[in-house]
Coordinates of C-alpha atoms in Angstrom, one line a residue:
M90 CA -14.4 -28.7 -2.4
A91 CA -15.1 -25.0 -3.5
F92 CA -13.9 -24.5 0.1
T93 CA -11.3 -25.3 0.0
N94 CA -10.4 -24.8 -3.3
G95 CA -11.0 -21.5 -1.8
M96 CA -8.8 -21.1 0.7
S97 CA -6.5 -22.3 -0.6
W98 CA -6.6 -19.5 -2.8
F99 CA -7.0 -17.3 -0.1
R100 CA -2.8 -18.4 1.3
R101 CA -1.3 -18.0 -2.1
Q102 CA -2.2 -14.6 -2.2
G103 CA -0.2 -13.7 0.9
A104 CA -2.0 -10.7 1.8
P105 CA -5.0 -12.2 4.6
V106 CA -5.3 -9.0 5.6
T107 CA -6.6 -6.9 2.2
V108 CA -8.5 -9.9 0.9
S109 CA -10.6 -10.1 4.4
I110 CA -10.6 -6.2 4.0
I111 CA -12.5 -6.6 0.7
A112 CA -14.5 -9.9 1.8
S113 CA -15.7 -7.6 4.7
M114 CA -16.6 -4.5 2.6
I115 CA -17.9 -6.9 -0.4
V116 CA -20.3 -8.5 3.3
T117 CA -21.6 -5.8 4.5
S118 CA -22.4 -3.5 1.4
L119 CA -25.3 -6.4 0.9
I120 CA -26.3 -6.8 4.4
F121 CA -27.3 -2.8 4.2
W122 CA -28.4 -3.2 1.3
L123 CA -31.0 -6.1 1.7
T124 CA -32.1 -4.1 4.7
A125 CA -32.5 -0.7 3.1
T126 CA -29.4 0.2 4.6
K127 CA -31.1 0.0 8.2
G128 CA -29.0 0.1 10.7
M129 CA -26.1 2.1 8.9
E130 CA -26.3 4.7 10.8
Q131 CA -24.5 3.6 13.7
F132 CA -21.7 2.7 11.3
V133 CA -21.5 6.4 10.3
L134 CA -18.9 9.3 11.3
A135 CA -20.8 12.3 11.8
P136 CA -19.9 15.3 14.3
G137 CA -20.9 14.5 18.2
W138 CA -18.6 11.5 18.2
Q139 CA -22.0 10.1 20.5
Q140 CA -21.1 6.5 19.0
P141 CA -17.4 5.9 20.0
W142 CA -17.0 3.0 17.9
T143 CA -17.7 4.9 14.7
L144 CA -14.4 6.1 14.8
L145 CA -13.3 2.4 13.5
T146 CA -16.5 1.7 11.7
Y147 CA -16.9 4.1 9.2
P148 CA -14.8 2.4 6.3
W149 CA -18.2 0.3 6.5
A150 CA -21.0 2.2 6.3
F151 CA -21.9 2.3 2.7
T152 CA -23.5 0.0 -0.4
P153 CA -23.3 0.3 -4.6
F154 CA -26.1 -1.8 -5.5
F155 CA -29.0 0.7 -5.4
D156 CA -26.6 2.1 -8.5
G157 CA -24.7 0.7 -11.3
L158 CA -22.4 3.0 -11.7
S159 CA -21.5 3.6 -8.4
L160 CA -21.6 -0.6 -8.4
L161 CA -18.7 -0.6 -10.8
F162 CA -16.7 2.0 -8.7
F163 CA -16.9 -0.4 -6.6
V164 CA -15.5 -2.9 -8.1
F165 CA -12.4 -0.7 -9.8
L166 CA -12.2 -0.1 -5.6
C167 CA -12.2 -3.3 -4.0
M168 CA -9.2 -4.4 -7.2
W169 CA -7.3 -1.8 -6.5
I170 CA -7.4 -2.5 -2.8
F171 CA -6.3 -5.9 -3.5
F172 CA -3.7 -4.6 -6.2
T173 CA -1.8 -1.2 -3.5
G174 CA -2.4 -3.1 -0.2
G175 CA -1.8 -6.8 -0.9
S176 CA 1.6 -5.6 -2.4
V177 CA 2.6 -3.7 0.6
E178 CA 1.1 -6.3 2.9
R179 CA 3.4 -8.6 1.6
D180 CA 6.0 -6.0 1.2
L181 CA 4.8 -5.8 5.8
G182 CA 4.0 -8.9 6.5
T183 CA 0.4 -9.6 7.8
T184 CA 0.5 -7.8 11.7
K185 CA 2.6 -5.2 10.5
Y186 CA 0.3 -4.2 8.4
L187 CA -2.9 -4.2 10.3
V188 CA -1.5 -1.9 12.5
V189 CA -0.5 0.3 9.5
W190 CA -4.6 -0.1 8.5
L191 CA -5.7 0.2 11.9
V192 CA -3.9 3.9 11.8
M193 CA -5.2 5.1 8.5
I194 CA -8.7 4.2 8.7
L195 CA -8.5 6.5 12.9
L196 CA -6.2 9.1 11.7
P197 CA -8.1 10.4 9.3
A198 CA -11.3 10.0 12.0
L199 CA -10.1 11.7 14.6
I200 CA -7.8 14.7 12.3
V201 CA -12.1 15.3 10.4
S202 CA -13.9 15.4 14.4
T203 CA -11.4 17.6 15.6
L204 CA -10.9 20.2 13.3
G205 CA -14.2 19.3 10.9
P206 CA -16.7 21.9 13.2
L207 CA -13.5 24.4 12.4
T208 CA -15.5 25.2 8.9
N209 CA -19.1 25.3 10.6
K210 CA -20.3 22.6 8.1
G211 CA -21.9 19.8 9.0
Y212 CA -19.3 16.2 8.4
I213 CA -19.8 12.4 7.5
L214 CA -17.7 9.7 6.8
A215 CA -18.4 6.7 5.1
G216 CA -16.8 4.7 3.3
M217 CA -13.5 2.9 2.8
W218 CA -12.0 6.0 0.3
L219 CA -9.9 8.2 2.6
P220 CA -7.5 5.0 4.6
E221 CA -7.7 3.2 1.4
A222 CA -6.2 7.0 0.1
A223 CA -3.4 6.6 2.7
I224 CA -2.3 2.8 1.1
T225 CA -2.0 4.4 -2.3
V226 CA 0.2 7.1 -1.2
I227 CA 2.1 4.5 1.4
W228 CA 2.7 1.6 -2.2
C229 CA 3.8 5.9 -4.6
T230 CA 6.4 5.9 -2.2
R231 CA 7.9 2.7 -1.8
N232 CA 7.3 2.0 -5.9
Q233 CA 7.8 5.4 -6.9
T234 CA 9.5 4.8 -10.8
Q235 CA 7.1 1.8 -11.5
T236 CA 4.3 2.7 -14.2
I237 CA 0.8 2.0 -13.8
M238 CA -2.6 2.3 -17.0
L239 CA -4.1 4.1 -14.3
Y240 CA -7.8 2.1 -15.9
G241 CA -6.0 0.6 -18.0
I242 CA -5.8 3.6 -20.4
V243 CA -3.5 6.1 -18.5
P244 CA 0.3 5.2 -18.2
V245 CA 1.0 6.4 -14.3
A246 CA 4.5 6.5 -12.5
G247 CA 4.0 5.9 -9.2
K248 CA 4.8 9.0 -7.3
W249 CA 2.9 11.2 -9.8
L250 CA 0.1 8.6 -8.7
G251 CA 0.9 9.7 -5.1
W252 CA -0.3 13.7 -5.3
I253 CA -3.1 12.6 -8.5
T254 CA -4.8 10.6 -5.0
A255 CA -4.2 13.7 -2.7
A256 CA -5.8 15.8 -4.8
T257 CA -8.5 13.7 -5.7
T258 CA -8.9 12.9 -2.0
V259 CA -9.3 17.7 -1.2
L260 CA -11.4 17.5 -4.8
L261 CA -13.7 14.9 -2.9
M262 CA -14.2 15.4 0.5
G263 CA -14.7 18.9 0.1
A264 CA -17.3 19.1 -2.2
G265 CA -19.3 22.9 -1.4
N266 CA -16.5 22.9 1.8
P267 CA -13.3 23.1 0.0
L268 CA -11.6 23.1 3.7
M269 CA -12.8 20.3 4.4
G270 CA -11.4 18.3 1.7
V271 CA -7.7 20.1 2.8
I272 CA -9.0 18.4 6.7
A273 CA -9.5 14.7 5.1
A274 CA -6.5 14.6 3.1
L275 CA -4.0 16.0 6.3
H276 CA -3.4 12.1 7.0
L277 CA -1.6 11.3 3.8
P278 CA 1.4 13.1 4.4
I279 CA 1.4 11.3 7.7
A280 CA 1.4 8.0 5.5
W281 CA 3.8 9.7 2.4
A282 CA 6.2 10.0 6.2
Y283 CA 5.8 6.3 7.1
A284 CA 6.5 5.1 3.9
A285 CA 9.4 7.1 3.6
N286 CA 10.6 6.3 6.8
R287 CA 10.8 9.8 8.0
I288 CA 8.7 9.0 11.4
P289 CA 11.9 8.2 13.7
F290 CA 9.7 5.9 16.1
W291 CA 7.6 4.3 13.2
V292 CA 9.6 3.3 10.5
Y293 CA 8.6 1.0 7.6
S294 CA 11.6 -0.8 6.8
R295 CA 15.9 0.1 8.8
G296 CA 18.8 0.5 7.1
G297 CA 19.7 2.1 3.6
S298 CA 17.0 2.9 1.7
Q299 CA 16.2 5.6 -1.3
F300 CA 13.0 6.4 1.9
G301 CA 15.3 6.6 4.8
S302 CA 18.9 9.3 5.6
R303 CA 21.5 8.3 2.6
K304 CA 19.5 8.0 -1.1
L305 CA 20.3 5.5 -3.8
R306 CA 23.2 7.1 -6.1
D307 CA 22.5 6.5 -9.5
N308 CA 24.1 3.7 -11.5
P309 CA 25.3 4.6 -15.7
N310 CA 24.6 1.1 -16.3
L311 CA 20.6 2.6 -16.4
K312 CA 19.0 4.4 -18.6
R313 CA 19.1 8.1 -17.6
G314 CA 16.4 9.6 -14.4
E315 CA 16.2 6.1 -13.6
R316 CA 16.6 5.5 -9.8
M317 CA 18.0 1.5 -8.2
D318 CA 15.2 0.7 -5.8
K319 CA 16.1 -2.4 -2.9
S320 CA 15.1 -5.3 -5.5
Y321 CA 18.0 -3.6 -7.7
Y322 CA 20.6 -3.9 -4.9
D323 CA 19.5 -7.1 -4.4
D324 CA 19.8 -8.4 -7.7
V325 CA 23.0 -6.6 -7.8
K326 CA 24.5 -8.7 -4.1
R327 CA 22.7 -12.0 -5.1
R328 CA 25.5 -11.5 -8.5
E329 CA 28.8 -10.2 -6.8
K330 CA 28.0 -13.3 -4.7
D331 CA 27.3 -15.5 -7.2
R332 CA 30.5 -14.3 -8.9
E333 CA 32.5 -15.3 -5.8
E334 CA 31.5 -18.4 -5.7
R335 CA 32.3 -18.8 -9.3
E336 CA 35.9 -17.2 -8.9
R337 CA 36.3 -19.3 -5.8
L338 CA 35.5 -23.0 -7.5
R339 CA 37.7 -21.6 -10.6
K340 CA 41.0 -21.0 -8.5
L341 CA 39.7 -24.2 -6.6
F342 CA 39.9 -26.3 -9.7
E343 CA 43.8 -24.4 -10.9
S344 CA 45.5 -24.8 -7.6
S345 CA 44.7 -29.3 -8.5
L346 CA 45.8 -28.9 -11.5
Q347 CA 48.7 -27.7 -10.4
D348 CA 48.9 -30.2 -8.1
D349 CA 48.4 -31.9 -10.8
A350 CA 51.1 -31.6 -12.8
G351 CA 53.1 -31.4 -9.7
N352 CA 52.9 -34.8 -9.3
D353 CA 53.3 -36.1 -13.3
K354 CA 56.1 -34.7 -12.9

């Protein structure tokens, strides 16, 4: 019964890739905890490319269960992946979203592996932050005016959250090696360009939008500084269609009344 309820909840989320990623993070981190991190080195991305599969496995090379604070941040990370990833997945569709995740896992790995040696310092990539930072930037680009409560306390608009995410990435990855922080964040502008439809051969969505070549215009009925997004346009189109339908019915009704009046005469 519990399994059936779990599968039902899984389907209702409309984000199977996102839920699967979170579940896999929990499972692998538990395994590494129970085995005292034995074998984790086979998943970590380190200089040399001796193990090419680590270009894709490094996000799962971590466990937060040895430290209470790390566990707390892990819970926040899972919640954030569920929020941003679930939103983007429902927007893109499962297949397209899966491709985006694979690209955003592989891209920073290739950039760091190629440019990392230029810093003359070692590096190790482990954990889900780099690909999730890219997903966050994508979400922020598509939801620039939406306000969220960061950690349930600080209100931040999507536009500024994207910049905060980029700055956090540079600081986290550049601790003791600032140049590495910049290198590790180079995939984020690509994530932004994808979400903003600035990559001709790889677009987030087609058609006019504030993220494409044609920017949305201000609506005088909205408060100053607000922008009409896709949902607003959809709502306008729906209301126009309803109005046209009501007008058509009104004319039919009036025509019917006139015919009745003519017949009575």
